[in-house]
XYZ file of C-alpha atoms in Angstrom:
749
model
C 246.069 221.967 -118.187
C 243.229 223.788 -119.958
C 240.920 222.486 -122.686
C 242.851 224.088 -125.528
C 246.028 222.241 -124.580
C 244.333 218.806 -124.446
C 245.229 216.320 -127.223
C 242.176 215.349 -129.284
C 242.530 211.742 -130.519
C 240.313 212.568 -133.497
C 242.463 215.525 -134.566
C 245.761 215.678 -132.639
C 247.402 219.030 -132.034
C 251.172 219.140 -131.805
C 253.673 221.808 -130.939
C 256.113 223.116 -133.586
C 258.956 220.968 -132.234
C 256.712 217.884 -132.154
C 255.651 218.459 -135.774
C 259.209 218.840 -136.924
C 260.133 215.681 -135.026
C 257.137 213.870 -136.561
C 258.143 214.999 -140.084
C 261.669 213.770 -139.465
C 260.437 210.402 -138.172
C 258.127 209.968 -141.161
C 261.028 210.733 -143.468
C 263.024 208.027 -141.681
C 260.234 205.470 -142.047
C 258.641 205.774 -138.578
C 254.871 205.455 -138.276
C 253.301 208.597 -136.730
C 250.401 206.443 -135.519
C 252.809 204.530 -133.288
C 254.152 207.808 -131.981
C 250.613 209.025 -131.255
C 249.827 205.726 -129.529
C 252.890 206.168 -127.320
C 251.795 209.700 -126.399
C 248.339 208.427 -125.470
C 249.778 205.530 -123.473
C 252.038 207.781 -121.396
C 249.512 210.568 -120.881
C 248.719 211.534 -117.275
C 245.025 211.673 -118.212
C 242.894 208.578 -118.633
C 242.264 208.098 -122.382
C 239.952 205.408 -123.722
C 238.320 204.681 -127.045
C 234.883 203.212 -127.657
C 232.632 202.341 -130.559
C 229.202 203.839 -131.184
C 227.597 201.132 -129.041
C 229.687 202.237 -126.057
C 232.004 199.192 -126.090
C 235.531 200.043 -124.956
C 238.132 199.564 -127.697
C 241.274 201.062 -126.117
C 242.462 201.766 -122.568
C 245.697 203.544 -121.583
C 247.798 203.212 -118.420
C 246.320 206.335 -116.841
C 242.834 204.829 -117.240
C 244.031 201.724 -115.426
C 245.408 203.867 -112.586
C 242.233 205.944 -112.370
C 239.575 203.232 -112.597
C 241.481 200.166 -111.392
C 240.734 197.953 -114.442
C 243.560 196.527 -116.560
C 243.263 196.866 -120.356
C 242.429 193.160 -120.569
C 239.577 193.652 -118.110
C 238.233 196.827 -119.714
C 238.553 196.401 -123.495
C 235.478 194.726 -124.939
C 233.178 195.731 -122.068
C 230.546 198.438 -122.170
C 231.600 201.821 -120.809
C 228.558 201.766 -118.501
C 230.612 199.558 -116.161
C 232.169 202.842 -114.965
C 228.798 204.520 -114.335
C 227.144 204.352 -110.898
C 223.442 203.601 -110.698
C 222.487 207.220 -109.990
C 224.065 208.238 -113.324
C 222.575 205.417 -115.424
C 221.133 207.832 -118.016
C 224.482 209.567 -118.421
C 226.116 207.267 -120.989
C 223.110 206.870 -123.372
C 222.721 210.652 -123.631
C 226.448 211.125 -124.276
C 226.406 208.427 -126.976
C 223.443 210.143 -128.708
C 225.349 213.412 -128.778
C 228.457 211.661 -130.154
C 226.505 209.982 -132.963
C 225.492 213.469 -134.077
C 229.209 214.289 -134.365
C 229.172 216.613 -131.343
C 232.343 217.162 -129.333
C 231.753 217.294 -125.571
C 234.130 219.465 -123.546
C 234.705 219.531 -119.780
C 231.649 217.441 -118.975
C 231.593 216.909 -115.221
C 229.992 213.722 -113.918
C 230.421 210.779 -111.533
C 232.315 207.610 -112.411
C 233.008 204.485 -110.365
C 236.254 202.548 -109.890
C 236.640 198.821 -109.821
C 236.488 198.912 -106.030
C 233.199 200.821 -106.067
C 234.707 204.186 -105.197
C 232.922 207.164 -106.784
C 235.024 209.796 -108.509
C 234.208 213.263 -109.764
C 235.640 213.400 -113.287
C 235.797 215.976 -116.079
C 235.361 214.361 -119.506
C 236.331 215.612 -122.948
C 234.764 213.305 -125.542
C 235.565 213.606 -129.243
C 233.935 211.741 -132.143
C 236.219 209.570 -134.309
C 235.418 209.772 -138.007
C 236.377 207.545 -140.929
C 237.722 208.845 -144.245
C 234.175 209.555 -145.413
C 233.514 211.785 -142.426
C 231.174 209.291 -140.703
C 231.314 209.012 -136.917
C 232.534 205.499 -136.096
C 233.524 205.842 -132.476
C 234.713 208.218 -129.796
C 237.737 208.963 -127.653
C 237.354 210.055 -124.046
C 239.871 211.985 -121.948
C 239.047 211.773 -118.225
C 240.566 213.777 -115.403
C 239.947 213.105 -111.715
C 238.541 216.301 -110.167
C 237.344 214.617 -106.970
C 239.731 216.553 -104.767
C 238.889 219.849 -106.480
C 235.143 219.243 -106.091
C 235.652 218.248 -102.465
C 237.536 221.487 -101.798
C 234.805 223.469 -103.561
C 232.135 221.789 -101.427
C 234.162 222.441 -98.297
C 234.617 226.139 -98.984
C 230.955 226.420 -99.927
C 230.001 224.698 -96.685
C 232.184 227.077 -94.660
C 230.649 230.045 -96.472
C 227.120 228.754 -95.834
C 227.997 228.193 -92.187
C 229.307 231.734 -91.805
C 226.138 233.167 -93.366
C 223.705 230.859 -91.583
C 225.271 230.934 -88.116
C 226.518 234.526 -88.131
C 223.062 235.974 -87.469
C 221.785 233.318 -85.025
C 221.637 234.550 -81.428
C 220.251 231.379 -79.823
C 222.685 228.575 -78.938
C 220.237 225.695 -79.340
C 218.944 226.963 -82.663
C 222.533 227.407 -83.798
C 223.365 223.767 -82.984
C 220.179 222.511 -84.652
C 220.966 224.543 -87.777
C 224.542 223.237 -87.701
C 223.435 219.584 -87.756
C 221.241 220.288 -90.798
C 224.075 222.095 -92.613
C 226.565 219.251 -92.187
C 224.265 216.555 -93.668
C 224.831 215.280 -96.285
C 227.840 217.471 -97.203
C 230.096 216.123 -94.447
C 228.201 213.166 -92.963
C 225.321 210.778 -93.513
C 224.102 211.641 -90.033
C 225.083 214.201 -87.438
C 224.380 214.860 -83.739
C 225.246 218.069 -81.841
C 225.615 218.371 -78.067
C 226.020 221.181 -75.566
C 227.428 221.187 -72.029
C 225.043 222.614 -69.406
C 225.938 222.530 -65.691
C 228.122 219.460 -65.931
C 225.508 217.602 -68.015
C 225.447 216.803 -71.729
C 222.343 217.728 -73.693
C 221.612 216.506 -77.199
C 220.403 219.462 -79.294
C 220.354 218.684 -83.023
C 220.041 215.476 -85.044
C 219.929 215.072 -88.817
C 220.060 212.089 -91.196
C 220.508 212.118 -94.972
C 217.519 209.747 -95.182
C 214.577 211.384 -93.423
C 212.937 208.045 -92.644
C 216.007 207.053 -90.596
C 215.809 210.031 -88.203
C 213.364 208.258 -85.806
C 215.776 205.315 -85.677
C 218.659 207.670 -84.857
C 216.668 209.486 -82.147
C 215.561 206.198 -80.569
C 219.157 204.937 -80.515
C 220.408 208.125 -78.842
C 217.657 207.995 -76.219
C 218.720 204.472 -75.135
C 222.193 205.540 -74.011
C 222.668 209.312 -73.485
C 226.330 210.369 -73.249
C 227.924 211.359 -69.924
C 231.218 212.977 -69.021
C 232.343 209.637 -67.538
C 232.118 207.788 -70.880
C 235.335 206.257 -72.189
C 234.379 207.036 -75.811
C 232.014 209.151 -77.876
C 230.770 212.668 -77.162
C 231.236 212.322 -73.403
C 234.927 211.476 -73.687
C 235.504 214.224 -76.251
C 233.847 216.881 -74.078
C 235.783 215.689 -71.039
C 239.213 215.620 -72.701
C 238.769 218.278 -75.378
C 240.388 215.888 -77.918
C 238.764 214.779 -81.191
C 238.175 211.066 -81.936
C 238.500 209.597 -85.447
C 237.318 206.061 -86.284
C 238.358 205.546 -89.892
C 236.785 202.097 -90.309
C 234.146 200.668 -87.961
C 234.054 196.872 -88.123
C 231.283 194.436 -87.139
C 233.236 193.455 -84.049
C 233.561 197.091 -83.021
C 229.775 197.507 -83.237
C 229.234 194.564 -80.884
C 231.700 196.009 -78.379
C 229.939 199.402 -78.179
C 226.418 197.960 -78.501
C 226.038 194.883 -76.264
C 222.266 195.369 -75.651
C 219.977 193.744 -78.164
C 217.812 196.744 -79.132
C 220.752 199.141 -79.204
C 222.685 196.754 -81.442
C 219.737 196.249 -83.806
C 219.218 199.998 -84.177
C 222.934 200.608 -84.678
C 223.022 197.927 -87.367
C 220.110 199.628 -89.134
C 222.000 202.897 -89.146
C 225.095 201.080 -90.464
C 227.925 203.422 -89.410
C 231.186 202.578 -91.199
C 233.332 205.590 -90.218
C 232.922 208.372 -87.639
C 234.393 211.512 -86.094
C 233.538 213.223 -82.823
C 234.866 216.763 -82.364
C 234.821 219.134 -79.400
C 233.384 222.630 -79.675
C 236.020 224.669 -77.869
C 235.831 228.386 -77.184
C 237.789 230.437 -74.648
C 239.891 227.397 -73.877
C 236.926 225.387 -72.685
C 234.730 222.752 -74.282
C 231.172 223.990 -74.725
C 229.777 221.158 -76.817
C 230.513 218.438 -79.374
C 229.680 217.350 -82.909
C 229.329 213.654 -83.833
C 229.581 212.811 -87.550
C 229.144 209.410 -89.197
C 229.250 207.838 -92.628
C 227.022 204.836 -93.320
C 226.952 201.944 -95.765
C 225.269 204.257 -98.308
C 228.651 205.984 -98.747
C 231.807 204.558 -100.301
C 233.944 207.196 -98.552
C 235.781 206.702 -95.242
C 236.988 209.513 -93.012
C 240.711 210.253 -93.054
C 243.105 212.647 -91.387
C 242.309 215.196 -94.087
C 238.599 214.999 -93.260
C 239.430 215.367 -89.568
C 241.425 218.548 -90.245
C 238.535 220.095 -92.143
C 236.029 218.982 -89.515
C 238.142 220.695 -86.849
C 237.916 223.934 -88.844
C 234.125 223.500 -88.979
C 234.027 222.847 -85.229
C 236.265 225.851 -84.569
C 233.970 228.183 -86.506
C 230.871 226.694 -84.914
C 232.420 227.091 -81.456
C 233.313 230.705 -82.212
C 229.735 231.387 -83.364
C 228.414 229.589 -80.292
C 230.657 231.609 -78.027
C 229.650 234.843 -79.778
C 226.035 233.916 -79.081
C 226.883 233.301 -75.457
C 228.825 236.553 -75.190
C 225.988 238.509 -76.775
C 223.452 236.915 -74.453
C 225.614 237.616 -71.416
C 226.017 241.252 -72.439
C 222.279 241.662 -72.985
C 221.488 239.910 -69.705
C 223.898 242.066 -67.729
C 222.499 245.195 -69.363
C 219.007 244.295 -68.121
C 220.068 242.964 -64.710
C 222.321 245.640 -63.259
C 221.921 249.292 -63.627
C 225.216 249.968 -61.911
C 227.087 247.943 -64.552
C 225.654 250.013 -67.408
C 228.999 251.466 -68.457
C 230.694 248.070 -68.486
C 227.835 246.500 -70.381
C 227.861 249.289 -72.946
C 231.554 248.728 -73.412
C 230.955 245.007 -73.885
C 228.206 245.659 -76.406
C 230.513 248.036 -78.227
C 233.147 245.316 -78.344
C 230.749 242.892 -79.985
C 229.570 245.559 -82.390
C 233.175 246.309 -83.319
C 233.745 242.617 -84.059
C 230.804 242.464 -86.443
C 231.647 245.792 -88.081
C 235.297 244.857 -88.587
C 234.308 241.455 -89.947
C 232.010 243.066 -92.514
C 234.325 245.965 -93.406
C 237.517 243.910 -93.613
C 235.729 241.338 -95.747
C 235.073 244.053 -98.341
C 238.477 245.772 -98.114
C 240.680 245.484 -101.195
C 243.949 246.989 -99.872
C 246.177 246.038 -96.961
C 246.414 249.659 -95.805
C 242.632 249.784 -95.457
C 242.648 246.536 -93.474
C 245.324 247.896 -91.132
C 243.330 251.091 -90.599
C 240.139 249.184 -89.827
C 241.980 246.894 -87.420
C 243.636 249.735 -85.497
C 240.389 251.663 -85.338
C 238.483 248.604 -84.109
C 241.067 247.799 -81.432
C 241.052 251.323 -80.075
C 237.250 251.544 -80.073
C 236.638 248.034 -78.790
C 239.341 247.848 -76.134
C 239.967 251.532 -75.347
C 243.685 250.975 -75.802
C 245.882 254.072 -75.863
C 247.978 252.944 -78.829
C 248.194 250.003 -81.223
C 250.286 248.669 -84.078
C 250.329 245.926 -86.705
C 253.544 244.037 -87.507
C 254.103 241.312 -90.107
C 256.982 238.987 -90.931
C 258.924 240.038 -94.031
C 260.402 237.662 -96.600
C 263.409 237.075 -94.315
C 261.279 236.096 -91.331
C 261.809 239.406 -89.508
C 258.863 241.135 -87.798
C 258.371 244.628 -89.258
C 255.961 247.496 -88.502
C 253.208 247.882 -91.113
C 250.783 250.288 -89.399
C 250.651 252.091 -86.061
C 248.821 254.643 -83.973
C 250.509 256.763 -81.308
C 253.985 255.186 -81.732
C 257.040 257.378 -82.342
C 259.565 256.774 -85.123
C 262.399 256.391 -82.618
C 260.538 253.688 -80.712
C 259.756 251.800 -83.931
C 263.415 251.846 -84.931
C 264.470 250.561 -81.502
C 262.071 247.592 -81.295
C 261.671 246.783 -85.006
C 262.431 243.092 -85.527
C 261.626 242.019 -81.940
C 259.119 239.180 -81.672
C 258.278 236.527 -79.055
C 257.732 234.038 -81.900
C 259.633 232.939 -84.990
C 257.951 232.805 -88.399
C 257.519 229.018 -88.198
C 255.843 229.019 -84.762
C 252.663 226.950 -84.648
C 249.700 227.653 -82.335
C 251.141 230.812 -80.725
C 249.311 232.109 -77.650
C 248.620 235.733 -76.782
C 251.189 237.256 -74.380
C 250.438 240.086 -71.921
C 252.598 242.335 -69.739
C 250.357 243.987 -67.164
C 253.143 246.236 -65.789
C 256.256 246.785 -67.888
C 258.144 248.320 -64.953
C 257.589 245.268 -62.764
C 258.251 242.585 -65.410
C 261.641 241.060 -64.656
C 261.570 238.819 -67.752
C 262.165 241.824 -70.013
C 265.775 242.707 -70.823
C 266.816 245.867 -68.987
C 267.597 247.892 -72.150
C 264.331 246.837 -73.828
C 262.323 247.668 -70.697
C 263.926 251.094 -70.563
C 263.078 251.732 -74.243
C 259.432 250.798 -73.667
C 259.104 252.894 -70.512
C 260.755 255.913 -72.177
C 257.965 255.774 -74.797
C 255.430 256.078 -71.969
C 254.101 252.524 -72.353
C 253.257 250.757 -69.053
C 251.266 247.721 -70.237
C 251.192 245.785 -73.508
C 249.804 242.679 -75.182
C 251.077 240.571 -78.101
C 248.180 239.132 -80.161
C 249.256 236.668 -82.900
C 247.854 236.993 -86.427
C 247.299 233.442 -87.711
C 245.648 232.368 -90.980
C 245.382 228.795 -92.302
C 247.743 227.640 -89.592
C 250.483 230.123 -90.577
C 251.730 232.890 -88.273
C 251.660 236.142 -90.281
C 252.561 238.642 -87.566
C 250.999 240.258 -84.499
C 248.847 243.003 -83.055
C 250.457 245.137 -80.345
C 248.153 246.735 -77.763
C 249.631 249.490 -75.551
C 248.354 251.173 -72.371
C 249.862 254.236 -70.766
C 249.181 252.826 -67.290
C 249.470 249.339 -65.763
C 246.506 247.285 -66.948
C 245.114 243.951 -65.843
C 243.957 242.297 -69.041
C 240.528 240.703 -68.857
C 239.629 237.481 -70.630
C 237.027 239.228 -72.766
C 239.608 241.736 -73.936
C 241.948 238.979 -75.082
C 239.076 237.062 -76.674
C 237.994 240.153 -78.612
C 241.586 240.754 -79.661
C 241.925 237.171 -80.881
C 238.617 237.405 -82.745
C 239.658 240.605 -84.510
C 243.115 239.134 -85.164
C 241.601 236.053 -86.799
C 239.366 238.170 -89.037
C 242.194 240.521 -90.018
C 244.661 237.673 -90.627
C 242.192 235.995 -92.968
C 241.669 239.295 -94.833
C 245.442 239.819 -95.186
C 245.827 236.331 -96.651
C 242.949 236.997 -99.038
C 244.461 240.260 -100.309
C 247.883 238.633 -100.701
C 246.317 235.820 -102.708
C 244.586 238.379 -104.935
C 247.899 240.194 -105.397
C 249.615 236.972 -106.383
C 246.921 236.202 -108.951
C 247.002 239.745 -110.339
C 250.822 239.766 -110.535
C 250.836 236.431 -112.350
C 248.303 237.782 -114.854
C 250.268 241.001 -115.358
C 253.506 239.051 -115.874
C 251.826 236.892 -118.510
C 250.404 239.953 -120.282
C 253.775 241.715 -120.119
C 255.519 238.662 -121.585
C 253.010 238.546 -124.443
C 253.419 242.270 -125.104
C 257.212 241.933 -125.053
C 257.026 239.103 -127.571
C 254.792 241.140 -129.867
C 257.065 244.183 -129.518
C 260.172 242.082 -130.254
C 258.629 240.605 -133.401
C 257.521 244.039 -134.548
C 260.926 245.651 -133.955
C 262.820 242.770 -135.582
C 260.497 242.813 -138.581
C 261.077 246.561 -139.080
C 264.845 246.159 -138.623
C 265.008 243.339 -141.172
C 262.896 245.150 -143.756
C 265.338 248.074 -143.941
C 268.324 246.114 -145.398
C 266.007 244.047 -147.601
C 264.536 247.194 -149.131
C 268.091 248.403 -149.703
C 268.915 245.131 -151.467
C 265.892 245.617 -153.716
C 266.988 249.163 -154.502
C 270.520 248.126 -155.453
C 269.157 245.355 -157.683
C 267.096 247.943 -159.561
C 270.171 250.183 -159.963
C 272.200 247.284 -161.364
C 269.392 246.307 -163.743
C 269.193 249.919 -164.983
C 272.900 249.742 -165.854
C 274.023 252.458 -163.459
C 277.275 250.551 -162.924
C 277.513 249.221 -166.435
C 275.204 247.196 -168.645
C 274.739 243.720 -167.006
C 275.192 240.580 -169.037
C 272.399 238.075 -169.550
C 273.864 235.814 -166.883
C 274.111 238.762 -164.505
C 270.483 239.718 -165.182
C 269.418 236.140 -164.342
C 271.393 236.376 -161.101
C 269.822 239.769 -160.334
C 266.375 238.314 -160.964
C 267.092 235.488 -158.480
C 268.253 238.088 -155.929
C 265.060 240.111 -156.521
C 262.890 236.976 -156.171
C 264.484 235.965 -152.888
C 264.438 239.561 -151.607
C 260.713 239.777 -152.273
C 260.199 236.350 -150.694
C 262.035 237.381 -147.515
C 260.188 240.696 -147.440
C 256.882 238.821 -147.665
C 257.879 236.565 -144.770
C 258.840 239.549 -142.644
C 255.616 241.342 -143.530
C 253.714 238.247 -142.360
C 255.601 238.297 -139.059
C 254.914 242.006 -138.621
C 251.228 241.538 -139.417
C 250.975 238.698 -136.907
C 252.759 240.758 -134.254
C 250.303 243.606 -134.791
C 247.372 241.229 -134.572
C 248.596 239.787 -131.282
C 249.241 243.270 -129.901
C 245.751 244.422 -130.914
C 247.196 247.099 -133.209
C 245.304 246.107 -136.367
C 242.261 248.296 -136.965
C 239.393 246.542 -138.710
C 236.539 248.698 -140.012
C 233.664 246.694 -141.460
C 231.049 247.782 -143.951
C 229.260 246.432 -147.037
C 231.801 245.125 -149.600
C 231.100 243.863 -153.119
C 232.515 240.376 -153.623
C 232.696 240.901 -157.394
C 234.784 244.088 -157.031
C 237.165 242.362 -154.637
C 237.630 239.467 -157.076
C 238.264 241.843 -159.992
C 241.197 243.386 -158.166
C 242.365 239.978 -156.969
C 242.479 238.488 -160.465
C 245.141 240.934 -161.605
C 247.359 239.898 -158.690
C 247.081 236.104 -158.999
C 247.030 235.708 -162.786
C 250.851 235.933 -163.139
C 251.248 233.296 -160.425
C 248.808 230.941 -162.159
C 250.335 231.512 -165.607
C 253.815 230.698 -164.310
C 252.609 227.157 -163.439
C 250.152 226.832 -166.358
C 247.300 226.611 -163.823
C 243.665 227.243 -164.725
C 242.541 229.813 -162.108
C 238.881 230.908 -162.095
C 237.383 233.466 -159.723
C 233.590 233.813 -159.726
C 231.306 236.015 -157.658
C 227.835 237.336 -158.396
C 227.372 241.097 -158.727
C 224.667 241.078 -156.039
C 226.818 239.415 -153.385
C 227.827 241.781 -150.584
C 229.521 240.944 -147.289
C 230.001 242.870 -144.059
C 233.806 243.166 -144.025
C 236.893 245.373 -144.207
C 237.666 245.379 -147.957
C 241.453 245.618 -147.429
C 241.486 242.708 -144.953
C 239.130 240.653 -147.122
C 241.423 241.140 -150.120
C 244.419 240.101 -147.950
C 242.677 236.868 -146.881
C 241.561 235.889 -150.398
C 244.972 236.707 -151.915
C 246.622 234.443 -149.341
C 244.152 231.590 -149.939
C 244.379 231.730 -153.754
C 248.188 232.096 -153.726
C 248.423 229.080 -151.400
C 246.147 227.053 -153.673
C 248.266 227.927 -156.727
C 251.413 226.986 -154.806
C 250.075 223.532 -153.916
C 248.256 222.748 -157.176
C 250.298 220.631 -159.614
C 251.619 222.189 -162.842
C 248.779 222.252 -165.332
C 246.220 221.859 -162.518
C 243.326 224.092 -161.480
C 242.257 226.498 -158.742
C 238.658 227.679 -158.347
C 237.186 230.446 -156.206
C 233.400 230.329 -155.843
C 230.991 232.325 -153.710
C 227.381 231.879 -152.686
C 224.899 233.184 -150.123
C 223.495 230.692 -147.597
C 220.814 232.289 -145.411
C 222.523 235.187 -143.569
C 226.053 234.235 -144.610
C 228.217 234.470 -147.708
C 230.524 231.493 -148.259
C 233.676 232.138 -150.322
C 235.372 228.825 -151.119
C 238.877 228.351 -152.596
C 239.578 224.825 -153.973
C 242.564 223.196 -155.651
C 243.446 219.773 -157.044
C 246.693 219.482 -155.114
C 247.714 216.601 -152.820
C 245.400 217.724 -149.996
C 246.047 218.000 -146.238
C 246.439 214.946 -143.996
C 243.649 214.588 -141.377
C 246.077 214.828 -138.466
C 247.375 218.152 -139.806
C 244.005 219.817 -140.402
C 243.591 220.751 -136.758
C 246.914 222.627 -136.611
C 247.325 224.499 -139.901
C 245.716 227.656 -138.499
C 248.204 227.862 -135.635
C 251.084 230.354 -136.041
C 254.373 229.070 -137.491
C 252.771 225.834 -138.723
C 253.186 224.489 -142.254
C 251.053 221.524 -143.218
C 253.098 220.115 -146.124
C 250.694 218.215 -148.328
C 253.453 215.904 -149.444
C 256.686 214.923 -147.776
C 258.590 215.967 -150.869
C 256.619 219.139 -151.659
C 258.856 222.214 -151.500
C 257.780 224.723 -148.823
C 258.381 228.410 -148.329
C 257.012 230.906 -145.796
C 257.015 230.687 -142.019
C 253.520 229.334 -141.532
C 251.768 232.597 -140.646
C 249.518 233.157 -143.668
C 246.638 230.966 -142.503
C 246.998 232.079 -138.869
C 246.765 235.733 -139.950
C 243.884 235.002 -142.305
C 241.818 233.272 -139.616
C 242.436 236.057 -137.085
C 241.419 238.660 -139.658
C 238.300 236.637 -140.492
C 237.351 236.456 -136.839
C 238.066 240.177 -136.484
C 235.310 240.680 -139.052
C 232.990 238.326 -137.081
C 233.574 235.568 -139.598
C 235.355 232.213 -139.680
C 237.872 230.364 -141.883
C 237.545 226.571 -142.217
C 239.261 223.767 -144.136
C 238.098 220.512 -145.722
C 240.392 217.970 -147.351
C 240.415 214.300 -148.298
C 243.936 213.516 -149.592
C 244.903 213.158 -152.364
C 241.879 215.011 -153.758
C 242.954 218.551 -152.996
C 241.778 220.938 -150.300
C 239.007 223.527 -149.907
C 239.158 226.587 -147.641
C 235.842 228.292 -146.841
C 235.599 231.877 -145.605
C 232.302 232.592 -143.820
C 231.208 236.224 -143.507
C 227.942 237.916 -142.636
C 225.912 238.891 -145.673
C 225.227 242.601 -146.163
C 222.736 244.518 -148.305
C 224.069 246.214 -151.423
C 225.916 249.424 -150.603
């Protein structure tokens, strides 16, 4: 839900149906305040009220669910009970802003639950005013955005990792940099290890509190991990399986730390939750990452944290393996002259990986991604042919792009796949010699051989754990696939799969936006067409009334003339309503042209007086319009006249018989304020925030007769804003209402 759709306790906004329901309930004796209280109570967002001293005065059910305090526990206490120590200046500053009458929107901060858990929340705080307009308190709407902020931090961390580790070509530096990146975003302290010749070496250590790093290093030096350990980094590197300790108790610390010094140091560090993850690349464990939270954190690791940490470890392992592969290629290039061709090929493979990663990351169309992938596979692996296939909406594998594959072959094998769409963790499949592979069905083998293909590999395309499709690599001769070839294929596949998912996500967002825009345009077009269609018969009605009044079909009687006058009045009323709808439709469709220039306020009022005088005389209303000759505004004179005519006509409509309506104008600094006042019943405070919305009528009395469809003020405000101005309302029932039009002042034309 966005800001504009949030209920403001100081000035509630209701939908049309809610307003009609509220009017009906008020007519039946129901109290709208009780209805509003029920809405607040059942809101999904935490809503609380407080006085200007910050003492809580109201507390809904959602607030109880969010913060853990019951209303009895919260009401009467200072709101600072929800503020952690690091945000102690937060509440005083917010209260100062509220006392000035400021409304605070989408303020992101930290709040604390009854159990001490810290939450990221977005606050919308509105001042509550008494009848005299004084700020007497505030209402706060709070939404828990902890999960959203955590996801943002995670994606930012992954992005920083990719940038920081992507250019590092030294394994130990990479692991040291990794430990620094993960603290404090993912852990209070972190240790990275690498496997070297059957031994475990500690590479990087980092602690959120710099003064605790010597303690951590001393602890690690007392008991270095080995591959024989039953727990910790040694066990993880031996088994290749991650270890999660969600909650580390005092007893658990004594079990793992029986020696006195080790136990004392471990107690100083205060681990309360930990994860140890293997760094696996090429199906082997090359290192490990140990992460821990301490007593300084209220968070505890969960399965969700473990899943994200595995993604971090996977990317780190891939970067580590890329470093190793690059170093091996460079070493071989220097060491053996006779292996120059092979080393050049290997270097080309690595270069292709980096080029594809960069190019695919910038690609905006799937066809471009397919082309880059096929080109990279052919250059990096010297394959004779290649293709890309993806699952369609029915879970059938279909060709999307290819190189060197005939149409007949595609038709024959289209839909074949070694995996179903819901397969998890698919492995690459290779057929070194199609003619000798007895697992292939005879007819399928014959089809492949007739195409001239003798060896092939199936490389899965997986993104975010979902199988999207596959790469197909083809050789025209039997081919023994090397591990580096498959690794390169998997690396390219991972990059391409991620790019495909990204483009699809962008498509989905763009399609949703286009659908919304199309729906809005269709609505505007429908209103426009219907307005035009309705005006045609109404104009005809007006024409026939004139013919009858002229006596074309015989001289009408007095009673008939009165009836014709009623028909004319209602015809004009309906035509005005339809014109309002048409004007609003044009405004929404952006079809109203507004050309601004210097306009004389006095000239506008002179023309306006002739239009509103009959309306005022009919109700015996004193209507005065005053504007100085030297007042000029920057406006479209036609639109300005339309706004003022609507405001004055509305004021006359709501003023009592024998009452008054006044239009005044004055210049205040760089603005001209044109104010229309009446002595009618006024507008209730809860309605003042909605009267400018389309199809809203703020009846100033339950028994006051209404006409129109509630578009006049909506159109007037949009026109005012189109001229870089604003339309505002002030009212204190039952003392009438005042509408103020603000426009930029202009020099005399």
